[in-house]
Short mmCIF file of C-alpha atoms and ligand atoms in Angstrom, two decimals:
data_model
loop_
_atom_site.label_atom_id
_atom_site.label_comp_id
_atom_site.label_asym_id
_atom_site.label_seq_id
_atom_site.Cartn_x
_atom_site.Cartn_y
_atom_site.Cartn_z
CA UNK P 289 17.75 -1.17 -10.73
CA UNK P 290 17.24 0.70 -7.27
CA UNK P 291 17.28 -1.34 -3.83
CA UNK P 292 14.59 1.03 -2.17
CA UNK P 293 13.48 1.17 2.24
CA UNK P 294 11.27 2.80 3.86
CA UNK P 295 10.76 2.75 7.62
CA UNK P 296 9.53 6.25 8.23
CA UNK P 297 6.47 5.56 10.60
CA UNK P 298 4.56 1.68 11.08
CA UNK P 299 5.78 -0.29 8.52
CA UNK P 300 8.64 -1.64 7.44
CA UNK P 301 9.13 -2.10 3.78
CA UNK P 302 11.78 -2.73 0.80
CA UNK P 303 11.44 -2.99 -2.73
CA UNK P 304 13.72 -3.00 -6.25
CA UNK P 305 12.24 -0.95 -8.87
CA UNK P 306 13.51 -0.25 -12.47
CA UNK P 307 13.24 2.35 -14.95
CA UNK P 308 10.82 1.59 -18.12
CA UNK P 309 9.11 2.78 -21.21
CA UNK P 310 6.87 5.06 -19.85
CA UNK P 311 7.35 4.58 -16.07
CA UNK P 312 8.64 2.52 -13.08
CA UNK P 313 8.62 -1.28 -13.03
CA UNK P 314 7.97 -2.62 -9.64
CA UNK P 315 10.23 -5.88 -9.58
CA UNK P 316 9.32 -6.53 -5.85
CA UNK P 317 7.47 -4.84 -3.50
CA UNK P 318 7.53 -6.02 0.35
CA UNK P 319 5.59 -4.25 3.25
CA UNK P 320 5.67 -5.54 6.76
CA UNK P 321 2.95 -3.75 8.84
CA UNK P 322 3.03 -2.95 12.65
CA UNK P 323 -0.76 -1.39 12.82
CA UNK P 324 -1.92 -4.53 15.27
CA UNK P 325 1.11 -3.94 17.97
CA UNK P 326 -0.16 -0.07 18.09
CA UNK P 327 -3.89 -0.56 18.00
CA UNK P 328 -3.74 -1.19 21.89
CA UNK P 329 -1.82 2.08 22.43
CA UNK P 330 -4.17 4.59 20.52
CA UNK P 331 -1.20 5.77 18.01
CA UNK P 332 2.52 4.88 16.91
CA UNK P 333 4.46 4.21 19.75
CA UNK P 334 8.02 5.46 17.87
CA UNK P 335 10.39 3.14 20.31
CA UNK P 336 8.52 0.41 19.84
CA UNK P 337 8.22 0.90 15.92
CA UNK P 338 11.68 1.40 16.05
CA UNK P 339 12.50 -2.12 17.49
CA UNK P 340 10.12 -3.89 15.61
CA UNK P 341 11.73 -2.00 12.14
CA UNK P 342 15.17 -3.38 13.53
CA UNK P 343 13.53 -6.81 13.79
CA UNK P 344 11.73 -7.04 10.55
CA UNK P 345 14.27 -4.76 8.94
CA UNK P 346 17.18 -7.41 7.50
CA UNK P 347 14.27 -10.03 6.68
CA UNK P 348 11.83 -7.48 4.69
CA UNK P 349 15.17 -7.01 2.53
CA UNK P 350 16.01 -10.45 2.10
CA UNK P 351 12.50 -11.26 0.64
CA UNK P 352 12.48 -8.56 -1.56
CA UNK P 353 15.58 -9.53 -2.90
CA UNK P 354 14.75 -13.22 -2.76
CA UNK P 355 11.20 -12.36 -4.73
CA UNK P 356 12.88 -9.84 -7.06
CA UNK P 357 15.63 -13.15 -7.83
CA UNK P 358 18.47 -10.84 -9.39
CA UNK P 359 22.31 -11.02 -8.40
CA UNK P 360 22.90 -7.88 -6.00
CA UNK P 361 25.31 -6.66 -8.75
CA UNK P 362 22.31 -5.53 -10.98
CA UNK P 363 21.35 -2.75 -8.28
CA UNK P 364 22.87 0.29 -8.96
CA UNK P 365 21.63 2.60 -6.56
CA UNK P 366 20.46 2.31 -2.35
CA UNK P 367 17.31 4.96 -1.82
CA UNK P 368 16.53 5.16 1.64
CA UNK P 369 13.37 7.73 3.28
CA UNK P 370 15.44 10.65 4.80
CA UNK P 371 12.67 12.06 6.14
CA UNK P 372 9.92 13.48 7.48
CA UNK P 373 8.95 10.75 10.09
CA UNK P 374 9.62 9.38 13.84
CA UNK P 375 13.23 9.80 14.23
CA UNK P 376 13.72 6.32 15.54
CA UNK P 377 12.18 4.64 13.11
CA UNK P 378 13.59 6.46 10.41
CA UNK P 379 17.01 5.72 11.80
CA UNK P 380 16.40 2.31 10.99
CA UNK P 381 15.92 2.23 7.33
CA UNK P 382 18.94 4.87 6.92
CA UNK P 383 20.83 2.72 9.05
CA UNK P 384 20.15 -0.28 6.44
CA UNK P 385 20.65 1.73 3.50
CA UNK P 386 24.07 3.44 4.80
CA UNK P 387 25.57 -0.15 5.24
CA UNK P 388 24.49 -1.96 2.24
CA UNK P 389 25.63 1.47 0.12
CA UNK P 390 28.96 1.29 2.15
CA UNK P 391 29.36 -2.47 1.62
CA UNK P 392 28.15 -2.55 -2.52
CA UNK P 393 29.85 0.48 -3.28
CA UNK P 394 26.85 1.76 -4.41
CA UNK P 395 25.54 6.20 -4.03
CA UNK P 396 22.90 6.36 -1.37
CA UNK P 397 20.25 8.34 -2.55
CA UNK P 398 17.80 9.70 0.91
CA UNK P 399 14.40 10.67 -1.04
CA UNK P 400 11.69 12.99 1.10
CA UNK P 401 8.64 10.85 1.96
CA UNK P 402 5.98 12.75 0.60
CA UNK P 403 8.06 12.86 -2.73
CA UNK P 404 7.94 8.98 -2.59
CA UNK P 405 3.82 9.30 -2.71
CA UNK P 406 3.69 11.77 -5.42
CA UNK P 407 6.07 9.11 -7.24
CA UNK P 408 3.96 6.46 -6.81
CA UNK P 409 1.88 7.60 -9.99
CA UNK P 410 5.17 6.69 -11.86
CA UNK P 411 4.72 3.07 -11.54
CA UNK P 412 2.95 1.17 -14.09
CA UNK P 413 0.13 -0.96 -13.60
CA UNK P 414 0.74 -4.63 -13.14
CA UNK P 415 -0.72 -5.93 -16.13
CA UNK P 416 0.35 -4.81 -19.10
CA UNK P 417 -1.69 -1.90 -20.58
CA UNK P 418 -0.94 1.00 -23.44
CA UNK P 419 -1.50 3.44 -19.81
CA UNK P 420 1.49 5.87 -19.46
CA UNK P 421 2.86 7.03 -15.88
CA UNK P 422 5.11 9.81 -17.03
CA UNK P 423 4.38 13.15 -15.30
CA UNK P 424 2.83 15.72 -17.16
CA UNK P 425 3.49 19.53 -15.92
CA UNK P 426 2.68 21.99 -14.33
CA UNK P 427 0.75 19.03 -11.63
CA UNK P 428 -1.00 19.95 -8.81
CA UNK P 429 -0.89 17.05 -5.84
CA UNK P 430 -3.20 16.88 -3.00
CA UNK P 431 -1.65 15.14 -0.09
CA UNK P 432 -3.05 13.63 2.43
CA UNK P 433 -1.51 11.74 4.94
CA UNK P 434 -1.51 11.08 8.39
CA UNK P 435 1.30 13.48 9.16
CA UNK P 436 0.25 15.57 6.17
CA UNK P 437 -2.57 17.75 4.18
CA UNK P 438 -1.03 20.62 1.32
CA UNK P 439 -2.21 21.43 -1.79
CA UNK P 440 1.90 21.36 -3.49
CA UNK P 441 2.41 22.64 -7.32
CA UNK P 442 5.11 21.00 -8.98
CA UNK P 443 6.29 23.11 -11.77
CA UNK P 444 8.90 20.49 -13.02
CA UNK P 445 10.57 16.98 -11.78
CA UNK P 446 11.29 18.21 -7.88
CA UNK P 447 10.44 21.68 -8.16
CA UNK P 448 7.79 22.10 -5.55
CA UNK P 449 5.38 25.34 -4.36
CA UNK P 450 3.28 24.31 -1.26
CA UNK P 451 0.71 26.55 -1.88
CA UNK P 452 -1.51 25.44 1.33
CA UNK P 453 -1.70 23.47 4.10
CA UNK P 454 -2.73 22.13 7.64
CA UNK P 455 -3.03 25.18 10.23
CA UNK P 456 -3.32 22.18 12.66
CA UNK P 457 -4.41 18.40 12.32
CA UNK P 458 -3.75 16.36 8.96
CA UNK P 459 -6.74 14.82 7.33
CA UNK P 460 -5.60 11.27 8.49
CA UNK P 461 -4.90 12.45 11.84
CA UNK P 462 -8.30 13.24 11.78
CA UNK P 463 -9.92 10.28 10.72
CA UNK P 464 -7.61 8.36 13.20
CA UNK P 465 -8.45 10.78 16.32
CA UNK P 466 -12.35 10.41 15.32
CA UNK P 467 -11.87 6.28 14.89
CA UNK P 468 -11.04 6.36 18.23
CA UNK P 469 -13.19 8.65 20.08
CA UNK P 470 -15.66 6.21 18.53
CA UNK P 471 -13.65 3.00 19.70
CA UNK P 472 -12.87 1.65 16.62
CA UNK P 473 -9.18 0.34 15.90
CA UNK P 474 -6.56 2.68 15.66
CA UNK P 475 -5.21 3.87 11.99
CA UNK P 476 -9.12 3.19 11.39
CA UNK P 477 -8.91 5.77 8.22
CA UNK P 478 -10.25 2.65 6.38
CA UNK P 479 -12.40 1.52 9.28
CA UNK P 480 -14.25 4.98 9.35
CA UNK P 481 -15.05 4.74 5.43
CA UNK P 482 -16.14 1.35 5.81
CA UNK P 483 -18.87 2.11 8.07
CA UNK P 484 -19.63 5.59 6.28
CA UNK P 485 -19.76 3.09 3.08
CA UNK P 486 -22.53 1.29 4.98
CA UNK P 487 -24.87 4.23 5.95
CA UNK P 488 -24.50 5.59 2.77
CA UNK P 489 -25.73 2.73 0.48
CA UNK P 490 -29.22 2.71 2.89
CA UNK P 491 -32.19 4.05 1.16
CA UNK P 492 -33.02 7.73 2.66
CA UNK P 493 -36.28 6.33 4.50
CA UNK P 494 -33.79 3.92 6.74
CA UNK P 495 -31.32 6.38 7.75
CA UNK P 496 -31.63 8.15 10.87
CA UNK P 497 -30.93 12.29 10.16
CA UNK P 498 -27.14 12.19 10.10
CA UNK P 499 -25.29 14.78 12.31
CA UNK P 500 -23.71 17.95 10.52
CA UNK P 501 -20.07 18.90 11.21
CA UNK P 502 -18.28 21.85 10.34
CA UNK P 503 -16.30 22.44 7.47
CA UNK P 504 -13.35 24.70 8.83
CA UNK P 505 -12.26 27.09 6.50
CA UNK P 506 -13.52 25.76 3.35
CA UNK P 507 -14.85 29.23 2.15
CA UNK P 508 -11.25 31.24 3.45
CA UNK P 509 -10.65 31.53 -0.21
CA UNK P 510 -7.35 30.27 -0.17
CA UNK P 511 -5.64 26.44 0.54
CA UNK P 512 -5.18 26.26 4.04
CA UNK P 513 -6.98 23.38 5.46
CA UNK P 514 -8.10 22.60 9.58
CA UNK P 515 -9.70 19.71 10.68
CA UNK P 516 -8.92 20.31 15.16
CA UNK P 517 -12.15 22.01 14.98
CA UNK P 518 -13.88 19.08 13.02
CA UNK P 519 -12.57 16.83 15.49
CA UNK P 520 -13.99 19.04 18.61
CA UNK P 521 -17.51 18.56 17.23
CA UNK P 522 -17.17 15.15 16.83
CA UNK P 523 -15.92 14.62 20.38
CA UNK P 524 -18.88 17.15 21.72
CA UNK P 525 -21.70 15.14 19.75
CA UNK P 526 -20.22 11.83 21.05
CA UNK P 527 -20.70 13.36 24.60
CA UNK P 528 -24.01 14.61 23.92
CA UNK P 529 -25.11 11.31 22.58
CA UNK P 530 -23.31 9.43 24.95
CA UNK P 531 -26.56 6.53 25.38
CA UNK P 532 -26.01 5.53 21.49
CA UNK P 533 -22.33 5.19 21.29
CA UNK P 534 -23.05 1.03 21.41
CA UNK P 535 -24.91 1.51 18.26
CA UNK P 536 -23.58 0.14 15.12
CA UNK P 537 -26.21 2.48 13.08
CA UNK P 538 -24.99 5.28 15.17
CA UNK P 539 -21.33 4.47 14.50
CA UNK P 540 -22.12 4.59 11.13
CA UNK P 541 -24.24 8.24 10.95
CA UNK P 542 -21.01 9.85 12.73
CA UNK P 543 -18.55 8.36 10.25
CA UNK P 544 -20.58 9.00 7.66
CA UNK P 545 -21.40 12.40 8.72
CA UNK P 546 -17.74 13.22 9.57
CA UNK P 547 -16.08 11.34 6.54
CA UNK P 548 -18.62 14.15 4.15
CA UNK P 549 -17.12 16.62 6.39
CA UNK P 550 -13.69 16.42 5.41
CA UNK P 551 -14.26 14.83 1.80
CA UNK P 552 -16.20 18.05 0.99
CA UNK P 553 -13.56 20.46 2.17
CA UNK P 554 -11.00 18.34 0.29
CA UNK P 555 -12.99 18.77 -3.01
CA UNK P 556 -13.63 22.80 -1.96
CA UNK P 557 -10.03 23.22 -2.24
CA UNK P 558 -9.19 20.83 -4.82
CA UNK P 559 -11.35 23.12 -6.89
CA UNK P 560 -10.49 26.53 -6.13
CA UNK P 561 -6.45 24.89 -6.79
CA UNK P 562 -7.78 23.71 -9.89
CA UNK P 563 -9.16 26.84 -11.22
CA UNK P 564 -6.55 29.39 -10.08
CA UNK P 565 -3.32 26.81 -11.24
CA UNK P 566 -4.60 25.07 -14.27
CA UNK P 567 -2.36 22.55 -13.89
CA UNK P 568 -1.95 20.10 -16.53
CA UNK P 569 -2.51 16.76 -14.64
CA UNK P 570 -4.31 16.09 -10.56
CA UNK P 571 -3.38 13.69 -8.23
CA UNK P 572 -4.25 12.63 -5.23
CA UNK P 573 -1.10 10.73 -2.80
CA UNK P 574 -0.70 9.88 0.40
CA UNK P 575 -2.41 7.09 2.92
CA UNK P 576 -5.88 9.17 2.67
CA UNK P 577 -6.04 8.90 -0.75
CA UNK P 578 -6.80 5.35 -0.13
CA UNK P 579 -10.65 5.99 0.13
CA UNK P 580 -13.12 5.03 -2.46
CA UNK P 581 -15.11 7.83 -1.85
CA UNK P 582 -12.23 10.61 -2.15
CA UNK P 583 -10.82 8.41 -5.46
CA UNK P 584 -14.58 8.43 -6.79
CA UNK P 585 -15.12 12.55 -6.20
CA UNK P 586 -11.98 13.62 -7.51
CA UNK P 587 -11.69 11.87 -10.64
CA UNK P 588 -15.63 13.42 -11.15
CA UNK P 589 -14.64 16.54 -10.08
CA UNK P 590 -11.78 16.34 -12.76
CA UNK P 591 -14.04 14.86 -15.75
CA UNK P 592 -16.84 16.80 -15.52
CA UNK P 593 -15.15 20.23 -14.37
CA UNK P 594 -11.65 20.13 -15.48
CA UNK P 595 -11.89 17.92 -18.62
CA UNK P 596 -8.62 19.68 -19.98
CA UNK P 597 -6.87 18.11 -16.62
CA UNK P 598 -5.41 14.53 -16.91
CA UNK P 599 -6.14 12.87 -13.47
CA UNK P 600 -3.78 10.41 -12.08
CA UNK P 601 -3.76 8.26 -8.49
CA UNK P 602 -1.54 5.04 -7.80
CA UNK P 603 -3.03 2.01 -7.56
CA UNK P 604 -4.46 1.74 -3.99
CA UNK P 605 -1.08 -0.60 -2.41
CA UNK P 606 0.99 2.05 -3.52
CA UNK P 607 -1.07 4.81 -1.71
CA UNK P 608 -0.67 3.39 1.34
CA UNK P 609 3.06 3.32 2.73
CA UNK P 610 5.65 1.47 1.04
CA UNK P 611 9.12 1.24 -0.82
CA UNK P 612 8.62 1.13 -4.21
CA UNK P 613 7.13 4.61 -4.30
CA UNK P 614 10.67 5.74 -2.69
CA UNK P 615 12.42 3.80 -5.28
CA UNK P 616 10.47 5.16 -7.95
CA UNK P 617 11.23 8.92 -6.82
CA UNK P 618 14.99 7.88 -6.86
CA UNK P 619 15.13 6.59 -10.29
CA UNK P 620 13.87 9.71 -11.71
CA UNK P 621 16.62 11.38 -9.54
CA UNK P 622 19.48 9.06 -10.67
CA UNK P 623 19.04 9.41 -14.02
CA UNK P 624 19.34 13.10 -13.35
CA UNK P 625 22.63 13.36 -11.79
CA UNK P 626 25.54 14.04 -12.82
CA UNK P 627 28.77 11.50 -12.28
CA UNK P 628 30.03 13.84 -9.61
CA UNK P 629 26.74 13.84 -7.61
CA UNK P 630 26.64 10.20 -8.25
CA UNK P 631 29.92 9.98 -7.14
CA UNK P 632 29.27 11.97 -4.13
CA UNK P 633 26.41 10.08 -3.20
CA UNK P 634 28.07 6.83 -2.87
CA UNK P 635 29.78 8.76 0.03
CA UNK P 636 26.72 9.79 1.82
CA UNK P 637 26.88 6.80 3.95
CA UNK P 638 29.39 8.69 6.35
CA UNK P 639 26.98 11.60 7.14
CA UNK P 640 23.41 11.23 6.51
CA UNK P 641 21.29 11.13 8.96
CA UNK P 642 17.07 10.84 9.66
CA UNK P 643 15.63 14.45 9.65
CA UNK P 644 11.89 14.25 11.25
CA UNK P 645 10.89 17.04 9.97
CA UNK P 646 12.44 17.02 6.50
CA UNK P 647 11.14 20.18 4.24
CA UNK P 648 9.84 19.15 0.71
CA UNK P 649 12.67 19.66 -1.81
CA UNK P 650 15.67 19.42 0.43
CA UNK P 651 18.73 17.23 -0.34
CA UNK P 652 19.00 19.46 -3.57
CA UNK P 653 22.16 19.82 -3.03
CA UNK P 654 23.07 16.34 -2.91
CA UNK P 655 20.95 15.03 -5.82
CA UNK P 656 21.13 18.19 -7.76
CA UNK P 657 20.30 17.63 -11.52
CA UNK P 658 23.17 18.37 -14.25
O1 KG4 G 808 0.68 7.82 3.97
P1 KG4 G 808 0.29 6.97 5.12
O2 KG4 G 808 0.20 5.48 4.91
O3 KG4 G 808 1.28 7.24 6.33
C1 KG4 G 808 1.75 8.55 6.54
O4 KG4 G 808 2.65 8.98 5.79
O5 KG4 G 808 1.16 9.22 7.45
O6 KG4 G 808 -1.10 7.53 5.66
C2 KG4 G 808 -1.72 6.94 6.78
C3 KG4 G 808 -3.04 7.65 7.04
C4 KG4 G 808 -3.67 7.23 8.35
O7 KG4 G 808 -4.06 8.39 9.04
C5 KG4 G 808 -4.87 6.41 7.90
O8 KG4 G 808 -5.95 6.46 8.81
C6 KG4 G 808 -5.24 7.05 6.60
O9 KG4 G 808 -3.98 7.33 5.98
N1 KG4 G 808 -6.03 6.18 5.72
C7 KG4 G 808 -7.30 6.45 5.33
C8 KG4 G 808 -7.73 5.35 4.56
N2 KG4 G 808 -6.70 4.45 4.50
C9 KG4 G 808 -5.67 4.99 5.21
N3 KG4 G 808 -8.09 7.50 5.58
C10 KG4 G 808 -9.32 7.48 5.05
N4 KG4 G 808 -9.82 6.46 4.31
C11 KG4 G 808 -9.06 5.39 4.04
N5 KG4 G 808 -9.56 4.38 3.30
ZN1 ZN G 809 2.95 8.16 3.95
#
């Protein structure tokens, strides 16, 4: 069993995971979220998420431990998000795991965040079901988060290619910048499809003509994404159209209007990936991929298009941020290492330290395989 934190941006969260059949068992799972302290600021403030993590921090541990109801000497292994993040509240978490690794005795293992949400497929669904969660290669993940958007191939267990990415905003970023130019709260990703949700289910004769935004770069050919210049169109319509902004049906149109903007360049991409890679299984990981719409189109695109490709997504809590997808990455590297990595793992507590801008596929070296 793996005591697993995450503090890498709004929310603090711990969770012990274990290895199964077929997957990860979740054994607890606890997420304490900071979005209503932001909203008034427009975005994460990182000092104050860093004193609210070292608040909630010790407490968030305690009831996952408390809910999980094992004897600490069952956990064999601290994982702890290394990375990439706010500095300050990624200091946090590592600060947590370092002591309790110290204090148990126990190798520290710091897992990559993104890794964490391509893990979270791992973990098997709550009730019991035949479903398997083991990875099946080459896999081609689309994440989207709000610090990220790359198309990565992962040949084998932590062997990854980013084959394309962001030339500037991430797709969350995006959604968030739009949610507030039109006022609505702030990590409003799920605000913004709620309201697209709404203008979409009207019958064609009640909508008013939707705006049309750009799709940057979705015919370039190749898997670089940008969604600044989305966001400028947005912000030059809402200017325009200044008089309607009080408007629910308004709000609604530009969502709508926006939220096919990006969901269609997605998809472009998602395609092309899919034909030039032929990877054996999809997904789809990171906070973004906790829209209905983006779920619904990409497990289409997959059936109908790519019926030799398996597709798999988590289940929607463990899209969104949290530690059991960080756990789940670190049991697949624990049972990987050898007794000397383990053994210099449960060292780690001396030196490591929060990298904010962590590459995908570092600490090799540290959790090398045998
Ligand atoms: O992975 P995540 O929880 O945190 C990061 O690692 O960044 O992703 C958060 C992002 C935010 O930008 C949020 O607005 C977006 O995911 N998001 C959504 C939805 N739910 C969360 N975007 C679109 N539709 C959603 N339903
Ligand atoms: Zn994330």
């Amino acid at each position: 069993m793996i005591l697993s934190i995450e503090t890498s941006c709004d929310e603090t969260a711990a969770a012990l995971v274990e290895r199964e059949e077929g997957g990860v068992r979740v054994v607890s799972s606890v997420v304490s979220s900071q979005i209503a302290l932001h909203a008034p600021f427009g975005g994460v403030v990182p000092a104050l998420a860093a004193r609210e993590h070292a608040k909630n921090i010790v407490p968030v541990i305690e009831t996952a431990l408390r809910e999980a109801n094992i004897s600490a000497n069952h956990i064999e292994a601290i994982a702890v998000t290394g990375g990439p993040g706010l500095s300050p509240a990624l200091r946090i978490g590592i600060m947590a795991g370092k002591t309790l690794s110290y204090l148990m005795e126990k190798p520290l293992l710091p897992i990559h965040h993104i890794e964490g949400h391509i893990y979270a497929n791992t973990i098997l669904p709550s009730q019991a079901s035949p479903h398997s969660s083991e990875f099946h290669f080459p896999l081609l993940a689309l994440v989207v988060s709000g610090g990220h958007t790359e198309l990565v191939l992962v040949r084998t267990h932590f062997a990854y290619e980013i084959r394309g990415a962001t030339e500037d905003d991430a797709a969350g970023e995006a959604f968030d910048k739009v949610a507030k130019m039109l006022g609505l709260p702030t990590q409003a990703g799920p605000e913004i499809a709620r309201r697209a949700e709404i203008f979409r289910a009207l019958p064609e004769k009640e909508r008013s003509p939707a705006p049309e935004f750009p799709r940057p770069m979705i015919d370039s050919g190749d898997f670089r994404f940008s969604f600044s210049g989305l966001k400028t169109a947005v912000l030059y319509f809402l200017k325009k159209n200044v008089a309607n902004k009080e408007s629910d049906h308004f709000i609604e149109a530009v969502s709508f209007a926006f939220e096919e903007a990006v969901l269609e360049t997605l998809l472009a991409k998602t395609r092309l990936a899919l034909e030039t890679f032929q990877p054996a299984t999809l997904t789809v990981v990171g906070g973004v991929s906790a829209n209905t719409e983006l779920r619904r189109r990409m497990r289409a695109l997959t059936q109908t298009q790519f019926p030799g490709t398996h597709f798999m997504i988590p289940e929607l809590r463990y899209s969104l941020d949290n530690a059991a997808m960080i756990g789940a990455a670190a049991l697949f590297r624990f049972e990987r290492m050898s007794d000397t990595h383990k053994d210099r793992a449960r060292a780690l507590w001396k030196t490591l330290g929060a990298d904010p801008n962590l590459p995908l596929g570092a600490y090799e070296e540290c959790l090398a395989t045998s």
